[in-house]
Amino acid sequence: MSRPQSRNNRRYARKQIKKIPSLNLVALMDIFTILVFFLLVNSSNVQPPSSPELRLPEAKVEKPIEPSLMIELTNNDIVVLGRKVADAAAFLAPESDDLIPGLVEELRYQASRSAAQRTAGQPLQATLMADREIPFLLLKKIMLSAAEADYQQIAFAVIGQAQDAN
Amino acid sequence: MSRRRQRRLNRHETPEINITAFMNLMVVLIPFLLLTAAFNQLTILDLYLPQIGAPAVEEKTQLPELEVLLRADSLILQDRKQRKTYLRQTAQPELESPFDYRQLQTELQQIKRQYPALSTITLLSEPGIPYERLIAVMDHVRAVNLPANGTLKSFELFPDIALGDAPEQKAKP
């Protein structure tokens, strides 16, 4: 009397188990773990230039970029820390001023802001991200303006290339 | 041991791990890291700026003052002190790179061999030279990659690069 019932129960229990199939997630966890480490190694704390107009030149340098004041320079705008400070096109004419007033003002403000954090005698650093089409004329004005605002060390941001025989 | 018991034991051997928390973490972490990942490695080229107010370079030194003159149509490697031109190239606009940088590097290597202590060079550029060409010249003047023991090794040439304006070209008579 009791045996068929218990067999029914057992069959029912087995059906229940089959209803919840156990996914094998070991491979997924492996992939995720590898991916996380790969991305951690590749991550950088410096944001690449957001504007698609800004195409950095390429060079075979290995010195990694360090967080410092970013000056972005496209054919139209001069941008410091994401804020447009001057119109680049106005300074492309050969007879225009050597200094860019908007840029000097902004750099002076940034220098006064960071004055509390840096130790005395340490030169201020700025990194220039310029489009590859920018003529030297404009580049020189940017550097002169930066020097005017006490930014002594200027580095050019480039895209690192693989080493080859050339 | 009955077969039923054995089966139950087998089932207990692989216990289910609760990985919901792990999955939640990954789902958040991976998009975050993907956003910050640098797929093209950003690097920097340092610029050598002579200190303002620093004493001028002694005239006694025997080291030459190297200059690379970069004009729209030519590239000249010269020594300002001895008024000696090492290399003069005219631009070939039909090629991908208008100048032969490899020839420039060979010339610079010979100078470096002659004066190993020299590390400064001045790059004088005309106003219209695009940034890309400036960087290319700076990159080739800075260091050279030579094969050593089967692998490429970077050798320093003149890493302290100063920038300046090219003098006005003399009008041809």
mmCIF file of N, CA, C and O in Angstrom, chain A residues 126-159:
data_model
loop_
_atom_site.group_PDB
_atom_site.id
_atom_site.type_symbol
_atom_site.label_atom_id
_atom_site.label_comp_id
_atom_site.label_asym_id
_atom_site.label_seq_id
_atom_site.Cartn_x
_atom_site.Cartn_y
_atom_site.Cartn_z
ATOM 1 N N ALA A 126 52.136 71.156 -17.163
ATOM 2 C CA ALA A 126 50.952 71.118 -18.013
ATOM 3 C C ALA A 126 51.210 70.150 -19.149
ATOM 4 O O ALA A 126 52.345 69.958 -19.582
ATOM 5 N N THR A 127 50.150 69.488 -19.593
ATOM 6 C CA THR A 127 50.258 68.584 -20.724
ATOM 7 C C THR A 127 49.407 69.129 -21.857
ATOM 8 O O THR A 127 48.261 69.507 -21.647
ATOM 9 N N LEU A 128 49.999 69.173 -23.020
ATOM 10 C CA LEU A 128 49.311 69.737 -24.172
ATOM 11 C C LEU A 128 48.852 68.606 -25.080
ATOM 12 O O LEU A 128 49.647 67.775 -25.517
ATOM 13 N N MET A 129 47.560 68.572 -25.317
ATOM 14 C CA MET A 129 47.012 67.614 -26.279
ATOM 15 C C MET A 129 46.585 68.415 -27.497
ATOM 16 O O MET A 129 45.584 69.129 -27.462
ATOM 17 N N ALA A 130 47.370 68.326 -28.543
ATOM 18 C CA ALA A 130 47.073 69.142 -29.712
ATOM 19 C C ALA A 130 46.785 68.265 -30.907
ATOM 20 O O ALA A 130 47.322 67.161 -31.042
ATOM 21 N N ASP A 131 45.944 68.767 -31.763
ATOM 22 C CA ASP A 131 45.630 68.061 -32.996
ATOM 23 C C ASP A 131 46.858 68.061 -33.894
ATOM 24 O O ASP A 131 47.684 68.975 -33.849
ATOM 25 N N ARG A 132 46.983 67.029 -34.723
ATOM 26 C CA ARG A 132 48.204 66.897 -35.513
ATOM 27 C C ARG A 132 48.318 67.932 -36.630
ATOM 28 O O ARG A 132 49.379 68.094 -37.216
ATOM 29 N N GLU A 133 47.251 68.650 -36.897
ATOM 30 C CA GLU A 133 47.285 69.638 -37.970
ATOM 31 C C GLU A 133 47.684 71.036 -37.485
ATOM 32 O O GLU A 133 47.858 71.947 -38.286
ATOM 33 N N ILE A 134 47.783 71.203 -36.174
ATOM 34 C CA ILE A 134 48.050 72.521 -35.611
ATOM 35 C C ILE A 134 49.387 73.061 -36.120
ATOM 36 O O ILE A 134 50.404 72.380 -36.035
ATOM 37 N N PRO A 135 49.420 74.285 -36.663
ATOM 38 C CA PRO A 135 50.703 74.836 -37.090
ATOM 39 C C PRO A 135 51.549 75.284 -35.909
ATOM 40 O O PRO A 135 51.034 75.555 -34.822
ATOM 41 N N PHE A 136 52.842 75.356 -36.135
ATOM 42 C CA PHE A 136 53.789 75.703 -35.072
ATOM 43 C C PHE A 136 53.516 77.086 -34.496
ATOM 44 O O PHE A 136 53.727 77.323 -33.308
ATOM 45 N N LEU A 137 53.019 77.971 -35.348
ATOM 46 C CA LEU A 137 52.679 79.335 -34.929
ATOM 47 C C LEU A 137 51.768 79.353 -33.695
ATOM 48 O O LEU A 137 52.035 80.044 -32.710
ATOM 49 N N LEU A 138 50.706 78.554 -33.767
ATOM 50 C CA LEU A 138 49.753 78.518 -32.657
ATOM 51 C C LEU A 138 50.351 77.809 -31.449
ATOM 52 O O LEU A 138 50.152 78.210 -30.297
ATOM 53 N N LEU A 139 51.118 76.775 -31.731
ATOM 54 C CA LEU A 139 51.772 76.006 -30.676
ATOM 55 C C LEU A 139 52.693 76.907 -29.855
ATOM 56 O O LEU A 139 52.751 76.828 -28.629
ATOM 57 N N LYS A 140 53.412 77.773 -30.569
ATOM 58 C CA LYS A 140 54.352 78.680 -29.915
ATOM 59 C C LYS A 140 53.598 79.641 -28.992
ATOM 60 O O LYS A 140 54.037 79.917 -27.876
ATOM 61 N N LYS A 141 52.437 80.100 -29.462
ATOM 62 C CA LYS A 141 51.651 81.037 -28.641
ATOM 63 C C LYS A 141 51.142 80.364 -27.376
ATOM 64 O O LYS A 141 51.095 80.975 -26.306
ATOM 65 N N ILE A 142 50.741 79.090 -27.519
ATOM 66 C CA ILE A 142 50.287 78.344 -26.342
ATOM 67 C C ILE A 142 51.429 78.228 -25.337
ATOM 68 O O ILE A 142 51.253 78.446 -24.138
ATOM 69 N N MET A 143 52.618 77.897 -25.840
ATOM 70 C CA MET A 143 53.748 77.713 -24.931
ATOM 71 C C MET A 143 54.151 79.035 -24.285
ATOM 72 O O MET A 143 54.491 79.067 -23.098
ATOM 73 N N LEU A 144 54.103 80.104 -25.046
ATOM 74 C CA LEU A 144 54.439 81.415 -24.474
ATOM 75 C C LEU A 144 53.426 81.813 -23.409
ATOM 76 O O LEU A 144 53.791 82.326 -22.346
ATOM 77 N N SER A 145 52.152 81.548 -23.694
ATOM 78 C CA SER A 145 51.115 81.886 -22.714
ATOM 79 C C SER A 145 51.281 81.062 -21.447
ATOM 80 O O SER A 145 51.099 81.564 -20.335
ATOM 81 N N ALA A 146 51.628 79.790 -21.609
ATOM 82 C CA ALA A 146 51.828 78.934 -20.446
ATOM 83 C C ALA A 146 53.022 79.409 -19.630
ATOM 84 O O ALA A 146 52.973 79.425 -18.395
ATOM 85 N N ALA A 147 54.078 79.807 -20.323
ATOM 86 C CA ALA A 147 55.258 80.310 -19.615
ATOM 87 C C ALA A 147 54.921 81.597 -18.876
ATOM 88 O O ALA A 147 55.408 81.832 -17.765
ATOM 89 N N GLU A 148 54.067 82.406 -19.471
ATOM 90 C CA GLU A 148 53.640 83.653 -18.856
ATOM 91 C C GLU A 148 52.896 83.382 -17.548
ATOM 92 O O GLU A 148 53.009 84.139 -16.586
ATOM 93 N N ALA A 149 52.139 82.299 -17.515
ATOM 94 C CA ALA A 149 51.365 81.954 -16.324
ATOM 95 C C ALA A 149 52.122 81.015 -15.403
ATOM 96 O O ALA A 149 51.522 80.324 -14.581
ATOM 97 N N ASP A 150 53.446 80.962 -15.536
ATOM 98 C CA ASP A 150 54.324 80.189 -14.654
ATOM 99 C C ASP A 150 54.294 78.680 -14.872
ATOM 100 O O ASP A 150 54.822 77.940 -14.053
ATOM 101 N N TYR A 151 53.685 78.231 -15.941
ATOM 102 C CA TYR A 151 53.747 76.797 -16.232
ATOM 103 C C TYR A 151 55.042 76.545 -16.984
ATOM 104 O O TYR A 151 55.151 76.808 -18.176
ATOM 105 N N GLN A 152 56.055 76.058 -16.252
ATOM 106 C CA GLN A 152 57.389 75.938 -16.825
ATOM 107 C C GLN A 152 57.558 74.660 -17.629
ATOM 108 O O GLN A 152 58.268 74.642 -18.624
ATOM 109 N N GLN A 153 56.952 73.595 -17.142
ATOM 110 C CA GLN A 153 57.158 72.305 -17.805
ATOM 111 C C GLN A 153 55.954 71.949 -18.645
ATOM 112 O O GLN A 153 54.856 71.770 -18.131
ATOM 113 N N ILE A 154 56.191 71.827 -19.917
ATOM 114 C CA ILE A 154 55.113 71.457 -20.813
ATOM 115 C C ILE A 154 55.497 70.162 -21.508
ATOM 116 O O ILE A 154 56.621 70.006 -21.996
ATOM 117 N N ALA A 155 54.569 69.247 -21.518
ATOM 118 C CA ALA A 155 54.805 67.982 -22.208
ATOM 119 C C ALA A 155 53.772 67.840 -23.310
ATOM 120 O O ALA A 155 52.654 68.334 -23.196
ATOM 121 N N PHE A 156 54.165 67.186 -24.376
ATOM 122 C CA PHE A 156 53.247 66.935 -25.478
ATOM 123 C C PHE A 156 52.686 65.529 -25.350
ATOM 124 O O PHE A 156 53.442 64.568 -25.260
ATOM 125 N N ALA A 157 51.375 65.422 -25.350
ATOM 126 C CA ALA A 157 50.760 64.103 -25.293
ATOM 127 C C ALA A 157 50.734 63.508 -26.696
ATOM 128 O O ALA A 157 50.351 64.174 -27.656
ATOM 129 N N VAL A 158 51.171 62.271 -26.806
ATOM 130 C CA VAL A 158 51.149 61.578 -28.091
ATOM 131 C C VAL A 158 50.623 60.163 -27.866
ATOM 132 O O VAL A 158 50.516 59.701 -26.743
ATOM 133 N N ILE A 159 50.301 59.500 -28.969
ATOM 134 C CA ILE A 159 49.879 58.115 -28.885
ATOM 135 C C ILE A 159 51.113 57.239 -29.064
ATOM 136 O O ILE A 159 51.828 57.371 -30.056
#
